[in-house]
XYZ file of C-alpha atoms in Angstrom:
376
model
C 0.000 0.000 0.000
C 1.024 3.562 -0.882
C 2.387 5.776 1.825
C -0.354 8.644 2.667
C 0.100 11.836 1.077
C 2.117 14.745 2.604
C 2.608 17.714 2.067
C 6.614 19.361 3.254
C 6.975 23.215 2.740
C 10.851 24.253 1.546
C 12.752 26.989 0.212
C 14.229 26.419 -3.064
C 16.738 27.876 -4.957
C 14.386 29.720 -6.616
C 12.345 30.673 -3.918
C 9.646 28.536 -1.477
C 8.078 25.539 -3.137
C 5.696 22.912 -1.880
C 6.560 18.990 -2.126
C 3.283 17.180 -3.001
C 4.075 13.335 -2.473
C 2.599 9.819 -1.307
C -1.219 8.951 -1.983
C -3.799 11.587 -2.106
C -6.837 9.455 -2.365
C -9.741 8.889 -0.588
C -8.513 6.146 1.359
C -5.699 9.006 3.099
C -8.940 12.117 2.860
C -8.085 12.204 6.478
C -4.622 12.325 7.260
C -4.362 14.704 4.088
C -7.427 16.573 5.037
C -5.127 17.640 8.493
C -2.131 18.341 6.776
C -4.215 21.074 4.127
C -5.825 22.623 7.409
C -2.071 22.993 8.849
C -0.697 24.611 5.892
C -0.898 28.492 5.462
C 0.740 29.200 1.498
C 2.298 32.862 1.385
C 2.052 33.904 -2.259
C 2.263 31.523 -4.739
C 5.064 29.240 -3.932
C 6.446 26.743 -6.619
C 4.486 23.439 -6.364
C 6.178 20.461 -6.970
C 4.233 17.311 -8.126
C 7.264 14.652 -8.814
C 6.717 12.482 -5.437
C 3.217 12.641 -6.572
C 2.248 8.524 -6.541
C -1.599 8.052 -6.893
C -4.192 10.821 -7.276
C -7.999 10.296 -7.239
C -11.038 12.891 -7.225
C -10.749 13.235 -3.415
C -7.061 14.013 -3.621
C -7.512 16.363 -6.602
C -9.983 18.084 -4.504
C -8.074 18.623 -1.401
C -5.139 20.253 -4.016
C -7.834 22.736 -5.534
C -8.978 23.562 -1.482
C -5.043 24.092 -0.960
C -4.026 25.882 -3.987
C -7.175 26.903 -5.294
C -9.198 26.600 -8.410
C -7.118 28.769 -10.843
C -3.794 27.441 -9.586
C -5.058 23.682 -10.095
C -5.726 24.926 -13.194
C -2.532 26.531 -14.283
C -0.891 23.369 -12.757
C -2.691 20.981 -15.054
C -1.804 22.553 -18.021
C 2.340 23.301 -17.333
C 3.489 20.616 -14.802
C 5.608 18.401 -16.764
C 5.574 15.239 -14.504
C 1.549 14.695 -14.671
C 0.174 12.275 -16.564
C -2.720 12.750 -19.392
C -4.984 11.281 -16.903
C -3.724 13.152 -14.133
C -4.298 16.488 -16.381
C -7.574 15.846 -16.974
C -8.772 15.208 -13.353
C -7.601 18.302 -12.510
C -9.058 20.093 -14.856
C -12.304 19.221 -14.106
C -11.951 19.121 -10.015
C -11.002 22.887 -10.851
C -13.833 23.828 -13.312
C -15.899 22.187 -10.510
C -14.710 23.862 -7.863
C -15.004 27.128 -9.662
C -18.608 26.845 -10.230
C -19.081 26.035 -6.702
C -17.739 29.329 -5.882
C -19.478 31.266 -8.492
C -22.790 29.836 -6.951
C -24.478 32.399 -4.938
C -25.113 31.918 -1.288
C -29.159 31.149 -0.647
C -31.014 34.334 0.200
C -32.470 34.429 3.908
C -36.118 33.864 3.430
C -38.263 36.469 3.761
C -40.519 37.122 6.647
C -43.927 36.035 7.008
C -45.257 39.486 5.480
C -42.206 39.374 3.184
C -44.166 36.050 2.191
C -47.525 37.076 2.110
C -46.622 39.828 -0.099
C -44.586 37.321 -2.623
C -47.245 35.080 -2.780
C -49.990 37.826 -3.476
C -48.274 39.836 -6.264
C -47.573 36.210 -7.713
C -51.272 35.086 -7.783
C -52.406 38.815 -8.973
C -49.606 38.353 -11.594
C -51.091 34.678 -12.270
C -54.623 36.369 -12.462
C -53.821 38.833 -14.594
C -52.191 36.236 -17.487
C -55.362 33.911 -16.963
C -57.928 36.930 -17.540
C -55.939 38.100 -20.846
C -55.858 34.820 -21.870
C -59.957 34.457 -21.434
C -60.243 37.763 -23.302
C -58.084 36.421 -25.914
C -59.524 33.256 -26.431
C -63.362 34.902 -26.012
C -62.114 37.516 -29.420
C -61.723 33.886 -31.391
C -64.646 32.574 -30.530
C -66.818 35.673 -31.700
C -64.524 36.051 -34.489
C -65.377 32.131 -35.384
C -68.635 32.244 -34.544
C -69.146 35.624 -36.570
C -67.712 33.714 -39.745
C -69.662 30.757 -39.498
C -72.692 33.334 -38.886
C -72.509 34.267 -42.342
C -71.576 30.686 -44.089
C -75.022 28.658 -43.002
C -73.555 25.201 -44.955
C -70.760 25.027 -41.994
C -73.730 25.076 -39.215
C -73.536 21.891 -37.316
C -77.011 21.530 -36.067
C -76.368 17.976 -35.027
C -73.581 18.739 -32.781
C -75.616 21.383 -31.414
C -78.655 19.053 -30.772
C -76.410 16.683 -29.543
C -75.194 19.285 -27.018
C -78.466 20.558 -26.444
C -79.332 16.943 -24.929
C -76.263 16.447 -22.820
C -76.848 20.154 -21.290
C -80.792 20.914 -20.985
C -82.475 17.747 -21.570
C -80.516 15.602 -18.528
C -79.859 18.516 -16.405
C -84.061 19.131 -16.419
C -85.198 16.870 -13.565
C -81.975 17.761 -11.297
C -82.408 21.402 -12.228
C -86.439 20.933 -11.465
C -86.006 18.993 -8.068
C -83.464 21.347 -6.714
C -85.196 24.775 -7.175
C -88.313 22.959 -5.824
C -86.595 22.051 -2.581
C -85.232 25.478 -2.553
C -88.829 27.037 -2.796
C -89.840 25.422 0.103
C -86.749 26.388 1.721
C -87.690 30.010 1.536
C -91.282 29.890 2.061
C -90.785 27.965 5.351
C -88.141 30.793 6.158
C -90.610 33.062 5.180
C -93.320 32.219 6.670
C -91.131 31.677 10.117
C -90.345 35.143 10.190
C -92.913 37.047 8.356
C -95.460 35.097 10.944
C -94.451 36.490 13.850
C -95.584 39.950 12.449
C -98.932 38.229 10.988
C -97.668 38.820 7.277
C -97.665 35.542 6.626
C -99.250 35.915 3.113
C -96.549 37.852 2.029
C -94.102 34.447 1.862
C -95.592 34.125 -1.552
C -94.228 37.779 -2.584
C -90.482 36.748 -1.081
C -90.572 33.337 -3.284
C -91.492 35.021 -6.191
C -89.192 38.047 -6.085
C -86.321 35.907 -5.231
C -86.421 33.418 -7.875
C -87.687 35.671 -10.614
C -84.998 38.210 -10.210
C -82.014 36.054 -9.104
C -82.349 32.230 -7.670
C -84.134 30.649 -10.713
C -81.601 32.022 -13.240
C -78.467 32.004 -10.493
C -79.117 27.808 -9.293
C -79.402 26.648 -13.064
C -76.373 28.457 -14.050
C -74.421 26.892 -11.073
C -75.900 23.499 -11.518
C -74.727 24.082 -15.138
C -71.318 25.027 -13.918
C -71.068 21.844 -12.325
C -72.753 19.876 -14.486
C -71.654 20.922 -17.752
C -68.400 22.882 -17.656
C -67.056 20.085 -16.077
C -67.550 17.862 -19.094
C -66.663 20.424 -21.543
C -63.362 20.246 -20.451
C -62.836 16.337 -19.778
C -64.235 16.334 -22.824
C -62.045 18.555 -24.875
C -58.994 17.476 -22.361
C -58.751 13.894 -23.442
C -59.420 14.767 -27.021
C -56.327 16.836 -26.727
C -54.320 14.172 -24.908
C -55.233 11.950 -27.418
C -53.823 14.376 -29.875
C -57.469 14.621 -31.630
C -56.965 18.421 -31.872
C -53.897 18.390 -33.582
C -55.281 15.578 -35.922
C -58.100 18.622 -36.217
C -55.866 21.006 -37.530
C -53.913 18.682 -39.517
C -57.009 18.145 -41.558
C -57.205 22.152 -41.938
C -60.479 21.872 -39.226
C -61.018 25.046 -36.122
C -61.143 23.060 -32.999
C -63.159 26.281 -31.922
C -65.668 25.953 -34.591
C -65.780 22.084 -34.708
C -66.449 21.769 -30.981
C -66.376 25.201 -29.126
C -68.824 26.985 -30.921
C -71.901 24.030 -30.372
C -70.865 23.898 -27.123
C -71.626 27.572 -26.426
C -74.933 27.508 -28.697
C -75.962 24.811 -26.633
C -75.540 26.738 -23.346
C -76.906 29.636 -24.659
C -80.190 27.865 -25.571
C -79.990 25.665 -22.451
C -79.732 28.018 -19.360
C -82.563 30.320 -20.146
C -84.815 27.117 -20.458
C -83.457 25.792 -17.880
C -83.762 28.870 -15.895
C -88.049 29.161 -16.773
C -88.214 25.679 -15.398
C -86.366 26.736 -12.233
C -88.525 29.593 -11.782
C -91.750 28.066 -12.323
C -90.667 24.912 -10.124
C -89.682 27.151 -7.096
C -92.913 28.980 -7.333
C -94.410 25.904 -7.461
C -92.623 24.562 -4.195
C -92.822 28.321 -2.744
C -96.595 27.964 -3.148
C -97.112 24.501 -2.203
C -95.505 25.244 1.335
C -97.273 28.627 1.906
C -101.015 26.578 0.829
C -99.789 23.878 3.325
C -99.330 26.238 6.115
C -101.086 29.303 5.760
C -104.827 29.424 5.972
C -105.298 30.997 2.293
C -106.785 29.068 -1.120
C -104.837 28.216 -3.573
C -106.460 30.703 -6.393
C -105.112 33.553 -3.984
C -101.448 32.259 -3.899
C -102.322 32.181 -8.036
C -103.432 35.799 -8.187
C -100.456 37.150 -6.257
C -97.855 35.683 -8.253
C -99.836 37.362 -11.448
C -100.171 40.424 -9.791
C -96.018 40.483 -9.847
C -94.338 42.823 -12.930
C -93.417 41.149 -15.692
C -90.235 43.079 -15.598
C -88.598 41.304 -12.698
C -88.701 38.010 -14.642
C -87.015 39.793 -17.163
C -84.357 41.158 -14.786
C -83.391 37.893 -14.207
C -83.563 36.082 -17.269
C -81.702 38.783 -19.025
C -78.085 37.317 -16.632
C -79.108 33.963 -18.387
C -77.279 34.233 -21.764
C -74.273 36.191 -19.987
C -73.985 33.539 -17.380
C -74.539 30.253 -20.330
C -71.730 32.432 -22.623
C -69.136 32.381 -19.679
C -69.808 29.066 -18.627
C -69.589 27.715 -22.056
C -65.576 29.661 -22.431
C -64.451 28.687 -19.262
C -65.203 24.823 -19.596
C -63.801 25.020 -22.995
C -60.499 27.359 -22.654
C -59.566 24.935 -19.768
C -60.285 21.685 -21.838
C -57.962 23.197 -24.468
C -54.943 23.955 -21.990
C -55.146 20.574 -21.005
C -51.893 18.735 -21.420
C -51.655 14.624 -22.094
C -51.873 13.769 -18.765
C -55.036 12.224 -16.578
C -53.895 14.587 -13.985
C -53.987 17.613 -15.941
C -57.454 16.919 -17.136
C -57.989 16.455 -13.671
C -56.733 19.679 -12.378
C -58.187 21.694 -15.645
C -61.916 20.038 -14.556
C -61.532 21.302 -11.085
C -60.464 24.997 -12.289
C -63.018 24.854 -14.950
C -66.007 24.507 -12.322
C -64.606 26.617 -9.485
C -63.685 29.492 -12.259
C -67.578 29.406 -13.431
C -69.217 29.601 -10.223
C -67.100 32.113 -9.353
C -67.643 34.466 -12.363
C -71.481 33.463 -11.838
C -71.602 34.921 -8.736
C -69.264 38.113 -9.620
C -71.105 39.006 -12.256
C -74.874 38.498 -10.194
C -73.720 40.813 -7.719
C -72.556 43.576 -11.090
C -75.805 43.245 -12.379
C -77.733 43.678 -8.780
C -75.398 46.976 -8.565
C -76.278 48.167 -12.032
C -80.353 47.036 -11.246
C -80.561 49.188 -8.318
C -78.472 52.311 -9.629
C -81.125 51.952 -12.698
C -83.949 51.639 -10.551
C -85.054 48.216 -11.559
């Protein structure tokens, strides 16, 4: 076995050099790992590699910690008595080394409201690229659906009935069933209250404003947001993981007009349907509850639902094609960002229905701001 490496500090005739002998590998690290610490180098002594024996990456990196990265360097390329090998090792121990330095030092992390504000101006930043993108994509598909407008032999009326099916027909009894349960909800809340002041009757007038003006059109769009911007984008998610899209465009055929545009016909035509049936279903369970509990006939609950304006129906069934139209772009943007991946479908789905009931929401409370300010 090799003696351990040493290292033995002399003056020179031409001035101090260092001896670099015996075994620098990693079976001496230690004994050479002391003998580095020891040694303090003034200037840039001669270094002389000739009792050099065997040299392995741990020895070649205890010379660039001694020496340095740009001496190791130098060294490799003039010191007669190293080997190719030897050359080469050094070489890249010292490139290494160099880069290590060059690294910079972590940051301290930032406090917690150092955090808080990092993490907001990132998700205001993220919002910010996801609304453009909406606006972006919502230009195409009026530009598309514009062109396609004018050019009735590229309708696709089937797709669109076959949408229409998927979205209004099987979303009816779920749609029906819920905003009669909600009905009764709010007549027994109203009659609760309201009967404590003997104004019983007037249950009938709180069912019918609230789901003429806002819970007949508001439910069906969130049921829809649910129900059917969730499978607008698994839809149009595995079609693009299956690489259907490209195929698409390959053939010289708009994914937006092939299945975007039916999609948002569909929803268009779907949610104010939809939103009639709510209405006239949570009357119904509205006025079933108040006739159940209220000593009044049933052609009296009749009459005071007729004697309510028109115009508050219209109110709310006027939010039903702005609510179907953003529905319809946000389950279909997010189906087309999709990547081929289950889990991306999965995430996209997720977004797609939390994105819709959100907007469906915002834009309720806009239009109850701009109803009041125009004295509707």
């Amino acid at each position: 076995m090799a003696d351990p490496g040493y290292l033995r500090c002399r003056h020179g005739a031409a001035g101090p050099e260092v001896l670099v002998g015996g075994d620098w590998t990693l079976a001496h690290y230690r004994t050479v790992l002391r003998q580095v610490e020891q040694t303090r180098l003034d200037g840039e002594p001669r270094v002389d590699l000739g009792a050099l024996e065997r040299l392995d990456t741990a020895g070649a990196t205890l010379l660039a910690r001694l020496l340095g990265p740009a001496r190791v360097e130098a060294l490799a390329r003039t010191a007669p008595e190293l080997s190719a090998e030897r050359r080469n090792l050094l070489q890249a121990v010292a490139a290494a080394s160099e880069r290590a330095r060059a690294t910079p030092e972590p940051t301290r992390e930032p406090y917690f409201f150092g955090r808080l504000t990092i993490g907001l101006g990132a998700q205001i930043s993220h919002t910010g690229h996801q609304l453009a993108r909406a606006i972006a994509f919502t230009g195409l598909v009026l530009s598309a659906f514009t062109a396609s407008a004018l050019r009735p032999w590229r309708w696709r009326p089937a797709a669109v009935s076959r949408q229409l099916q998927h979205t209004a027909l099987e979303a009816l009894p779920i749609v029906a069933l819920l905003t009669f349960a909600v009905g009764a909800v709010i007549a027994v809340l109203g009659i609760t209250v309201l009967g404590r002041f003997g104004a019983s009757i007037f249950t009938v007038d709180l069912v019918a404003y609230a789901f003429l003006r806002e819970f007949g059109v508001v439910l069906t769009a969130i049921l829809l947001a649910g129900r059917s911007a969730s499978a607008f984008t698994a839809q149009i998610g595995s079609m693009k993981a299956n690489e259907e899209i490209d195929a698409m465009r390959a053939q010289g055929l708009s994914p937006i007009e092939m299945l975007v545009i039916p999609r948002v016909v569909a929803l268009l035509i779907a949610v104010p349907v939809l939103s009639f049936v709510a209405v006239v279903c949570g009357l119904a369970g509205g006025g079933l509850v108040t006739l159940l509990n209220v000593d009044v006939p049933a052609g009296r609950i009749i009459s005071l639902y007729s004697d309510i304006s028109l115009r508050h129906y219209l109110a709310g069934l006027a939010k039903a094609p702005v609510f179907a139209f953003v529905i319809a772009i946000i389950g279909c943007l997010e189906g087309l960002k999709c990547s081929a991946s289950a889990q991306s479908v999965g995430t996209h789905t997720t977004s797609a229905v939390v994105q819709s009931i959100f907007w469906v929401i915002i834009l309720n409370a806009v239009a109850a701001l701009i109803y009041v300010e125009i004295g509707w």
